[in-house]
PDB file of C-alpha atoms in Angstrom:
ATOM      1  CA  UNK A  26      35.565 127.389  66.596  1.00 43.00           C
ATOM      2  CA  UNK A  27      35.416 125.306  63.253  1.00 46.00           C
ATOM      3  CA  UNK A  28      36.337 128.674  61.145  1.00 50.00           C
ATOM      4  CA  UNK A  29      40.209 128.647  62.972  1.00 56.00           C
ATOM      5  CA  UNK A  30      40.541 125.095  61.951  1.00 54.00           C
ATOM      6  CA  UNK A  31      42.711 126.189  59.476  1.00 53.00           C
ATOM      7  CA  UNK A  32      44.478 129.326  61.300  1.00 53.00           C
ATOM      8  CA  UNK A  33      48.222 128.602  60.752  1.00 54.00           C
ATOM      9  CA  UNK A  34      49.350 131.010  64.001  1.00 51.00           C
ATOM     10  CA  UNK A  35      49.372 127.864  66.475  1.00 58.00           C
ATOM     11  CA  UNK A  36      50.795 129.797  68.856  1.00 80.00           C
ATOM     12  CA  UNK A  37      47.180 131.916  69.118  1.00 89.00           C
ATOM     13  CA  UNK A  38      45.073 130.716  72.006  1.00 91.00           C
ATOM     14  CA  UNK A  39      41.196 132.288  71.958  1.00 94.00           C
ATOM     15  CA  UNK A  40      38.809 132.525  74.548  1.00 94.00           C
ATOM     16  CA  UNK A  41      35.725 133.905  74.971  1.00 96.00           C
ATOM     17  CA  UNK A  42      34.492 136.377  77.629  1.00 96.00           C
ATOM     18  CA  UNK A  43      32.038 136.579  79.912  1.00 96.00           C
ATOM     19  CA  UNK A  44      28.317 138.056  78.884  1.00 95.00           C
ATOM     20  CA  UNK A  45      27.795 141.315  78.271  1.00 94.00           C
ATOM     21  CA  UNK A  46      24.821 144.098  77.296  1.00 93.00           C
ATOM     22  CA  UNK A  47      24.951 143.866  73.345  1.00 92.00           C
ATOM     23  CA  UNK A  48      26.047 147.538  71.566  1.00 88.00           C
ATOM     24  CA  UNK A  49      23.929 147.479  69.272  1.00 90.00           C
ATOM     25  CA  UNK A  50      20.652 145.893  69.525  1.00 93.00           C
ATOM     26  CA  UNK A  51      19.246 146.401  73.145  1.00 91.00           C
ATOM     27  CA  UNK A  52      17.896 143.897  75.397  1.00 91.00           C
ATOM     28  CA  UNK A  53      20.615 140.969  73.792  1.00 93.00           C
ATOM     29  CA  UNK A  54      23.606 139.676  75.577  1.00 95.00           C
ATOM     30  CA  UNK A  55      27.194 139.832  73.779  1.00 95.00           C
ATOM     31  CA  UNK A  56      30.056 137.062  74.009  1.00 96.00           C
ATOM     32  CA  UNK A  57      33.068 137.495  72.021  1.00 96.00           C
ATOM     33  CA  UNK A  58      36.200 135.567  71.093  1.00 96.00           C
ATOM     34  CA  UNK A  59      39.372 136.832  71.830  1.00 96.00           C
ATOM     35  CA  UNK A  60      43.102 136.238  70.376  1.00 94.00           C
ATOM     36  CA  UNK A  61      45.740 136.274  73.075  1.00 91.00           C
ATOM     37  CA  UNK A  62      48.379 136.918  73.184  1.00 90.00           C
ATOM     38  CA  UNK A  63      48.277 140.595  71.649  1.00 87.00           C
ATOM     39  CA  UNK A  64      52.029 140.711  71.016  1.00 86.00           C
ATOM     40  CA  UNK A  65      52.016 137.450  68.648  1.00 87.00           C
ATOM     41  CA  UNK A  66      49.229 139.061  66.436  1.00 90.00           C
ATOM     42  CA  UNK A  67      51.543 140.518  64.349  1.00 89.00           C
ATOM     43  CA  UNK A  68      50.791 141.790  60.258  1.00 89.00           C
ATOM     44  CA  UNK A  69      50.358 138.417  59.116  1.00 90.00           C
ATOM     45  CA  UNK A  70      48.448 137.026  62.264  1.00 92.00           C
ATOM     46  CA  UNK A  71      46.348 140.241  61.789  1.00 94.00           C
ATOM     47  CA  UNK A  72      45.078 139.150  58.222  1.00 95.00           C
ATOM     48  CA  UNK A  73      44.186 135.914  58.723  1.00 94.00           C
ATOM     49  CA  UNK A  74      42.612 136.773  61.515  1.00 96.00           C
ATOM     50  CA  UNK A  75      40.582 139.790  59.657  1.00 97.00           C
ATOM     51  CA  UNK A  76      39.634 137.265  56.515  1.00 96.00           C
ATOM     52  CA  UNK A  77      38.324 134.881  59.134  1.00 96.00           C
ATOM     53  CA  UNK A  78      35.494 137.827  60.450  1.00 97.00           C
ATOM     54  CA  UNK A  79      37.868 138.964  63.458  1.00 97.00           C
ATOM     55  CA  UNK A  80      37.823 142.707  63.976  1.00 96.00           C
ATOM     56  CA  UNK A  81      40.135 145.104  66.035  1.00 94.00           C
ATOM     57  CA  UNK A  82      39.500 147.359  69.258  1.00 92.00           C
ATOM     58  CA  UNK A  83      43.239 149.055  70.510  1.00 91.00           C
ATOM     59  CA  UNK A  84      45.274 145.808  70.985  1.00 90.00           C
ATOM     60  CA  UNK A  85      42.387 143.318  71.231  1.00 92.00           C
ATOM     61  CA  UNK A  86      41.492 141.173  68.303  1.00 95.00           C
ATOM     62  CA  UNK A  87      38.005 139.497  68.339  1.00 96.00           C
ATOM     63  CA  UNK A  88      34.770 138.809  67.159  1.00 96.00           C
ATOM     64  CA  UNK A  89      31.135 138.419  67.952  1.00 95.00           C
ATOM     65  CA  UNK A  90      30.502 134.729  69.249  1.00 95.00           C
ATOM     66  CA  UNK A  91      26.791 134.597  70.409  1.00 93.00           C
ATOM     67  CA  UNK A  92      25.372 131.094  70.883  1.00 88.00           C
ATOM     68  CA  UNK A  93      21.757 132.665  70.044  1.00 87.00           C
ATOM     69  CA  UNK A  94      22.498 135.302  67.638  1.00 93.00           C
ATOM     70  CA  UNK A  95      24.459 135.728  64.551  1.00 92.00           C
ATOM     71  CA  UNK A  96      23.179 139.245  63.525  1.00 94.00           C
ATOM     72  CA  UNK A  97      26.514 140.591  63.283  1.00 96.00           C
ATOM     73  CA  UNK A  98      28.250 139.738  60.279  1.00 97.00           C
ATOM     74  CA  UNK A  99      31.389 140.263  58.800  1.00 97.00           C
ATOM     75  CA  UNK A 100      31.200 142.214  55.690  1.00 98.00           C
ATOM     76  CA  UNK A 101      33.688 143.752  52.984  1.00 98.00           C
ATOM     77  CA  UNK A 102      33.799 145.601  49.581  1.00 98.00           C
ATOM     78  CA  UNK A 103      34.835 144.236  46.644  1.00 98.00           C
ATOM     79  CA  UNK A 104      36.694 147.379  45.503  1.00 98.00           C
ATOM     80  CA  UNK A 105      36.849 146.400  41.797  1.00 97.00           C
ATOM     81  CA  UNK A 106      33.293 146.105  40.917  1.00 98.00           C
ATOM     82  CA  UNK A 107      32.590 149.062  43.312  1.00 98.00           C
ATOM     83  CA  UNK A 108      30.409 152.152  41.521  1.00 96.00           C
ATOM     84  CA  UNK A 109      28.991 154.895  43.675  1.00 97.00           C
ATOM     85  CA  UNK A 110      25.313 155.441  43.686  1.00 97.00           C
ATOM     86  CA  UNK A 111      23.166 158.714  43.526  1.00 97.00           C
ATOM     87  CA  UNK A 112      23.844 159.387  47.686  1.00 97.00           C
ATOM     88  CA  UNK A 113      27.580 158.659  47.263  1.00 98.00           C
ATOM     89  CA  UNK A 114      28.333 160.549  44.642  1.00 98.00           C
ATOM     90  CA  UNK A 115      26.673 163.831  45.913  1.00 97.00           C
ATOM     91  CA  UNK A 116      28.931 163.434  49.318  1.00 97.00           C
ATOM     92  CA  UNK A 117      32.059 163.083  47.251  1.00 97.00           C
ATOM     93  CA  UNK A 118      31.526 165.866  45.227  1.00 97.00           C
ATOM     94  CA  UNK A 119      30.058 167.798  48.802  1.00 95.00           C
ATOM     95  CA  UNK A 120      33.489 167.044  50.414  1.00 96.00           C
ATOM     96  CA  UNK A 121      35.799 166.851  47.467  1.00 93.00           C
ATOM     97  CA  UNK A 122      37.791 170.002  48.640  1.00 93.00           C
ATOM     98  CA  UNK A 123      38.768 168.296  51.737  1.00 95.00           C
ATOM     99  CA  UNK A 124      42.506 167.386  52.339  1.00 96.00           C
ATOM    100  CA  UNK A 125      43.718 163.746  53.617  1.00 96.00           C
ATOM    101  CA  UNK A 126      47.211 163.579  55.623  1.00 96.00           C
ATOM    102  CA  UNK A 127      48.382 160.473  57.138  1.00 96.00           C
ATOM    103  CA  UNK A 128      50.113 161.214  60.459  1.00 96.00           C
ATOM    104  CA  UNK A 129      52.038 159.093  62.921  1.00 95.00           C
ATOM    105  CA  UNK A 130      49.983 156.821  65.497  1.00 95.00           C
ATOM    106  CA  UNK A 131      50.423 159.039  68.476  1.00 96.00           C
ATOM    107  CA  UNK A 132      48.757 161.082  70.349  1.00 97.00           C
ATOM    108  CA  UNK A 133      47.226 164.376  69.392  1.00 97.00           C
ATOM    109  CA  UNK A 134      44.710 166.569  71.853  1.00 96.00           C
ATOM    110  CA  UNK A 135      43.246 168.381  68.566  1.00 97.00           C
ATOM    111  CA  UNK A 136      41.886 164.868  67.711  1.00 97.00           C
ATOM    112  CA  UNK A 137      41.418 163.991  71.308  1.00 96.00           C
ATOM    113  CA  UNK A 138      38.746 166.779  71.490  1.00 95.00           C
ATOM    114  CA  UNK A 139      37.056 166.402  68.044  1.00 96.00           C
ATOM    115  CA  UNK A 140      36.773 162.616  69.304  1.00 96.00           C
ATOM    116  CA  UNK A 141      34.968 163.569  72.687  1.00 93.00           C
ATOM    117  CA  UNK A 142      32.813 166.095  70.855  1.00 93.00           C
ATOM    118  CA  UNK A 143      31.949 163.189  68.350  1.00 94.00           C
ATOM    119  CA  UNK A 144      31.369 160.737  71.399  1.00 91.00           C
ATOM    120  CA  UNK A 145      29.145 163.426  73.244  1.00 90.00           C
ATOM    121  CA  UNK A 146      26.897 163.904  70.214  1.00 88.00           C
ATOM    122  CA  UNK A 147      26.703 160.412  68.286  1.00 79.00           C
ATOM    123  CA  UNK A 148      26.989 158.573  71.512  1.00 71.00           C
ATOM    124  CA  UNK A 149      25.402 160.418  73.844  1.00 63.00           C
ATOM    125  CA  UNK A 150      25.600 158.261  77.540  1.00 57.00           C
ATOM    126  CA  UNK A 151      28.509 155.748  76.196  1.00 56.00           C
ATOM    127  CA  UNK A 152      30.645 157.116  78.190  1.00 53.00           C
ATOM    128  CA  UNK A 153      33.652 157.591  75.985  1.00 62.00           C
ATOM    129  CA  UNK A 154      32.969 161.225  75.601  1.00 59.00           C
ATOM    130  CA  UNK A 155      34.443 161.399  78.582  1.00 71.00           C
ATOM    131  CA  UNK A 156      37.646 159.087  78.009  1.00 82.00           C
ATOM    132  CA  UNK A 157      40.923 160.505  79.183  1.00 91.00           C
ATOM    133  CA  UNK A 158      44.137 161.056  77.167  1.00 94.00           C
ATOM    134  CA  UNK A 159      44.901 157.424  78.116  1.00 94.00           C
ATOM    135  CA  UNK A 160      42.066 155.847  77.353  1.00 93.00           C
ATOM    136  CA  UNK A 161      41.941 157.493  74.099  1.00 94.00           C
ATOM    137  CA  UNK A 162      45.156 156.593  72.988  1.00 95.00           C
ATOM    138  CA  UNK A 163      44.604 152.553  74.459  1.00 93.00           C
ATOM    139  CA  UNK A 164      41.259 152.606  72.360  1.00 94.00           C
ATOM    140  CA  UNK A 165      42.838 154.216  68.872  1.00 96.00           C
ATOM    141  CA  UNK A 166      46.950 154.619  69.308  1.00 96.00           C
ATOM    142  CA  UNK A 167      47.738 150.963  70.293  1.00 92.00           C
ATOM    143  CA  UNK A 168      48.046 148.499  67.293  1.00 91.00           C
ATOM    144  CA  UNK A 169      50.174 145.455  66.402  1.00 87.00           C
ATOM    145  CA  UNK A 170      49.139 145.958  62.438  1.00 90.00           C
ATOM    146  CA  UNK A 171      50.314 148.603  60.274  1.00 93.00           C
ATOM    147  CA  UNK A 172      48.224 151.204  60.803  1.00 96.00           C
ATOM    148  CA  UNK A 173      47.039 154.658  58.925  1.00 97.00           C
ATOM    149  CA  UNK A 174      45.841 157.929  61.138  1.00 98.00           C
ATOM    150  CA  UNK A 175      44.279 159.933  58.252  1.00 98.00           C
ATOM    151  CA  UNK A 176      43.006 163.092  59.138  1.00 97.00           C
ATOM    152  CA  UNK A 177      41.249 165.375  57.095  1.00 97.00           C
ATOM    153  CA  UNK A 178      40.644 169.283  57.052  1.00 96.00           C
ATOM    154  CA  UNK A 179      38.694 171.435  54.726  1.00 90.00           C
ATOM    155  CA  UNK A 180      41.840 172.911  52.915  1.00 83.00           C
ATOM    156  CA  UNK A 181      45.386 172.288  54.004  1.00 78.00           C
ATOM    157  CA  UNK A 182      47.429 172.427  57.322  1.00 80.00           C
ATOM    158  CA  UNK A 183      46.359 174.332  59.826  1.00 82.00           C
ATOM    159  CA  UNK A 184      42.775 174.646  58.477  1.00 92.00           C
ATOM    160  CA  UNK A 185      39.929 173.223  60.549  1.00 94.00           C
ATOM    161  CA  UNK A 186      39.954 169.648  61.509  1.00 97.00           C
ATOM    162  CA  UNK A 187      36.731 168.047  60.291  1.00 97.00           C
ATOM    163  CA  UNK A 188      37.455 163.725  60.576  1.00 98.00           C
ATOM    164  CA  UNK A 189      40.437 161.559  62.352  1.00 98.00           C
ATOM    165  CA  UNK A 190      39.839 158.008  60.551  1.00 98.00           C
ATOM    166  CA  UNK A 191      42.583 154.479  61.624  1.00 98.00           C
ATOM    167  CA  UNK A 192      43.033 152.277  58.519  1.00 98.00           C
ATOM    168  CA  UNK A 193      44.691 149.189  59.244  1.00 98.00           C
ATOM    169  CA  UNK A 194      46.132 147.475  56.231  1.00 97.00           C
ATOM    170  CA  UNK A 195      46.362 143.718  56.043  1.00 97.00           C
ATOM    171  CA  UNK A 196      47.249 141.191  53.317  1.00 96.00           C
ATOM    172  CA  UNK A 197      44.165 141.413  50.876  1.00 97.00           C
ATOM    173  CA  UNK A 198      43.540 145.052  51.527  1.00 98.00           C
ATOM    174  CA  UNK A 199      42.297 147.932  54.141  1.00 98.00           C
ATOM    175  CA  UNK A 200      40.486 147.439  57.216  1.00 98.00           C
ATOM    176  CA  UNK A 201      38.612 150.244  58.357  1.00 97.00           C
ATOM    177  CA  UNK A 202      39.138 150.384  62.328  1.00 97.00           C
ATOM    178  CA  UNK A 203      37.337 153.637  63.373  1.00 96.00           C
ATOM    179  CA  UNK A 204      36.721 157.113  62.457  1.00 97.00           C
ATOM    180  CA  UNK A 205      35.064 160.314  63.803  1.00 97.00           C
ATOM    181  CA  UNK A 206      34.473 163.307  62.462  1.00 97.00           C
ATOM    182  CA  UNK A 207      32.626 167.103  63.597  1.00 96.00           C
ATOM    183  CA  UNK A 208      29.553 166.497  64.735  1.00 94.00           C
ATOM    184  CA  UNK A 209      28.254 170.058  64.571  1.00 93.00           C
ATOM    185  CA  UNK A 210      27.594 170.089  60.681  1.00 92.00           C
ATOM    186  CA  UNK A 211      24.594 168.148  60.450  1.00 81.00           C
ATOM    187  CA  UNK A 212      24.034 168.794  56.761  1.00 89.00           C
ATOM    188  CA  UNK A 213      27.620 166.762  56.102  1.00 95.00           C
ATOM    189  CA  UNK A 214      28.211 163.865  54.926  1.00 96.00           C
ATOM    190  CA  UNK A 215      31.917 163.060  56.252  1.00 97.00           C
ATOM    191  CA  UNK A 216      31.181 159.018  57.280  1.00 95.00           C
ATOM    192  CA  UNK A 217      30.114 158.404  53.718  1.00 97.00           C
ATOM    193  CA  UNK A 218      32.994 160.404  52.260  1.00 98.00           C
ATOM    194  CA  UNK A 219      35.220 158.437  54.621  1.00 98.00           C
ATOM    195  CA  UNK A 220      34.245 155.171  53.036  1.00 98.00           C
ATOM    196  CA  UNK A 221      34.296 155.971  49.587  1.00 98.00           C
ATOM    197  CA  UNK A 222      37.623 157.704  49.876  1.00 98.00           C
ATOM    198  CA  UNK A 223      39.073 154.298  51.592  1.00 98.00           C
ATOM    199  CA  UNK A 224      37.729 152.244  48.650  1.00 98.00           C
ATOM    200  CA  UNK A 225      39.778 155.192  45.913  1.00 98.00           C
ATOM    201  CA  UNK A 226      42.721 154.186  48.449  1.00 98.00           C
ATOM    202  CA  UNK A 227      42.172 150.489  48.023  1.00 98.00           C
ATOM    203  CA  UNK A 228      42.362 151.078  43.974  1.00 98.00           C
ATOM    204  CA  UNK A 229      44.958 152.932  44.526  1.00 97.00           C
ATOM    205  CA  UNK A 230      47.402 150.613  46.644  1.00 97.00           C
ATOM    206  CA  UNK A 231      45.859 147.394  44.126  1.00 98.00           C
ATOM    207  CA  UNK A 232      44.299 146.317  47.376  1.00 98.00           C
ATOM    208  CA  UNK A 233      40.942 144.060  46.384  1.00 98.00           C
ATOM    209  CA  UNK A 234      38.806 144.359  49.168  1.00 98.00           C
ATOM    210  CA  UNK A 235      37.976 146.943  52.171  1.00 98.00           C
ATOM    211  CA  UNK A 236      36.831 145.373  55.326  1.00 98.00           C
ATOM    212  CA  UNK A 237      33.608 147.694  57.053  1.00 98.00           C
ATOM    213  CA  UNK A 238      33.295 145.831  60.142  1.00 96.00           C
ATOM    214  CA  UNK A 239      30.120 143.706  61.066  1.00 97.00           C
ATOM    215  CA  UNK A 240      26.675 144.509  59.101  1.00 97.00           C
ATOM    216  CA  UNK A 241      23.685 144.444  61.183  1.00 96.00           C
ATOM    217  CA  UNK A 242      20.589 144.358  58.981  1.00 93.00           C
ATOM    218  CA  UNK A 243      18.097 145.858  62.725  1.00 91.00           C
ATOM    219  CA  UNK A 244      20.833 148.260  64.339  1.00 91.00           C
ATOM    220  CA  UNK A 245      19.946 151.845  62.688  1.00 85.00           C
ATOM    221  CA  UNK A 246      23.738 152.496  63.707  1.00 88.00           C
ATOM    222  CA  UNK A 247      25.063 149.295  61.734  1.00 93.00           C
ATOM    223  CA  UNK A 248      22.853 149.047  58.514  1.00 93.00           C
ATOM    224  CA  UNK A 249      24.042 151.237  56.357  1.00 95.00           C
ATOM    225  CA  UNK A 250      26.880 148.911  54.987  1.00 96.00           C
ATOM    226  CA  UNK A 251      24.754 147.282  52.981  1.00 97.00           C
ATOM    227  CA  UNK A 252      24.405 150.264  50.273  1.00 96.00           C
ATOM    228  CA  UNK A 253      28.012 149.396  49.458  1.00 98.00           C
ATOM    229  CA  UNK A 254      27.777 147.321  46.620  1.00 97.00           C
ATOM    230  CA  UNK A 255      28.935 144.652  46.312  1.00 98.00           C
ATOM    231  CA  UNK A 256      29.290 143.485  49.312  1.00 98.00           C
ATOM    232  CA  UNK A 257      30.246 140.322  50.836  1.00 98.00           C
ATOM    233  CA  UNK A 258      29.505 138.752  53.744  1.00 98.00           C
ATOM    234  CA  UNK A 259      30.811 136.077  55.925  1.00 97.00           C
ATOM    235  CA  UNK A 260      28.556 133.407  56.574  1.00 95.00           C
ATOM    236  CA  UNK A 261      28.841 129.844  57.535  1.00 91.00           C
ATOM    237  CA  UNK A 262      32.711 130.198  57.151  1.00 92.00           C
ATOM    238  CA  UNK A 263      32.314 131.481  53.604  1.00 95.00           C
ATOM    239  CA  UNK A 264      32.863 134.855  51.884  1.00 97.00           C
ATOM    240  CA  UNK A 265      29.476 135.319  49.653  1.00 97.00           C
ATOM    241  CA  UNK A 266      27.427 137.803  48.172  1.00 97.00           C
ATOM    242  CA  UNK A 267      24.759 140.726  50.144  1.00 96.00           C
ATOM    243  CA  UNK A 268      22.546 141.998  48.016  1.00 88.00           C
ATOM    244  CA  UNK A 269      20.755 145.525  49.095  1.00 83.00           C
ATOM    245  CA  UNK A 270      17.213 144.662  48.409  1.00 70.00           C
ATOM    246  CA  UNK A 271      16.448 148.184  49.007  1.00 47.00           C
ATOM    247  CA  UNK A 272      17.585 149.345  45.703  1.00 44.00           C
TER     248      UNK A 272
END
């Protein structure tokens, strides 16, 4: 609790939930800390809460808060100093013909069923291949932030649908919330695109940093943040430096 010390939202209570099976590296137990009430975590609220390692699922703000683990851990993009490597550049030139339209935060059944066919094939037993049109839109359509719906199809509108990605932007830049994209072109590269095309729209807006979420050096599905360089990492209530020893 020491990190929200400083959180100027007094009106913000947190608590933490009950145990439950960890996502992401099996055989742990998962506690997280939750901001309540959802309706006073408006914009500014929102970044605070993001700069201080919070992430967002629908209308729930939290973070990780594991008395015996700290694997997960906060990390964002210094946009600036940002330079694609080999890998990166090769899937921005691959999907470079694609077009990007931001659309309004409601519901759409084209991206409801390029969701569950993502779900069904990335995360295969989850169970959220099978969410309804409500639980879809609870999961991705509810927010208290200003939030982007960028989808994007290989040509212009009307051409196939190939990634749905929610960008929430907060005071010190873009947060990126959750995307999918067509699982049935293995040989694609559309979550690395995705990334590198939120860090152009960082440059773009002036915007210094874009928040990825929680790095997780032993989770195959979380580890790949770390070959965004550089990247920083919150740790011990302070922003610093990952370094990809791997390269």
């Amino acid at each position: 609790m020491n990190l929200l010390n400083d959180f100027s939202t007094r009106e913000l209570q947190f608590y933490l939930t009950s145990a439950y099976p960890c996502s992401y590296l099996p055989g742990r137990m998962a506690r997280s800390l939750v901001a309540t009430p959802n309706e006073l975590v408006d914009s500014a609220a929102y970044s605070e809460l993001i700069r201080l390692g919070f992430r967002r699922s629908g209308a729930y703000t939290y973070r990780p808060q594991c008395s015996q683990c700290q694997a997960c851990v906060p990390v964002r993009l210094v946009v600036a100093e940002f330079e694609r490597n080999r890998t990166q550049r090769r899937a921005w030139k691959a999907h470079s013909a694609m077009t990007a339209a931001v659309k309004e935060l409601v519901y759409d059944p084209e991206h409801h069923e390029l969701y569950r066919r993502y779900q069904a094939s990335r995360h295969a037993g989850g169970g959220m291949d099978q969410d309804d049109s409500e639980q879809y839109a609870r999961f991705l359509l509810q927010s208290h932030a200003t939030t982007y719906l960028v989808e994007f199809r290989e040509g212009g509108e009307g051409a196939p649908l190939r990634m749905v990605s929610l960008i929430d932007r907060v005071n010190d830049g873009l947060s990126s919330v959750y995307t999918f994209y067509d699982p049935d072109l293995p040989r694609a590269s559309f979550g690395t695109y995705n990334i590198l095309w939120q860090a152009a729209l960082c440059r773009e807006l002036e915007l210094p940093y874009l928040y990825l979420g929680y790095w997780i050096e032993h989770s195959r599905k979380m580890a790949y943040k770390i070959n965004y360089q550089p990247l920083e990492g919150l740790i011990e209530s302070r922003w610093q430096r990952l370094s990809n020893n791997q390269n």
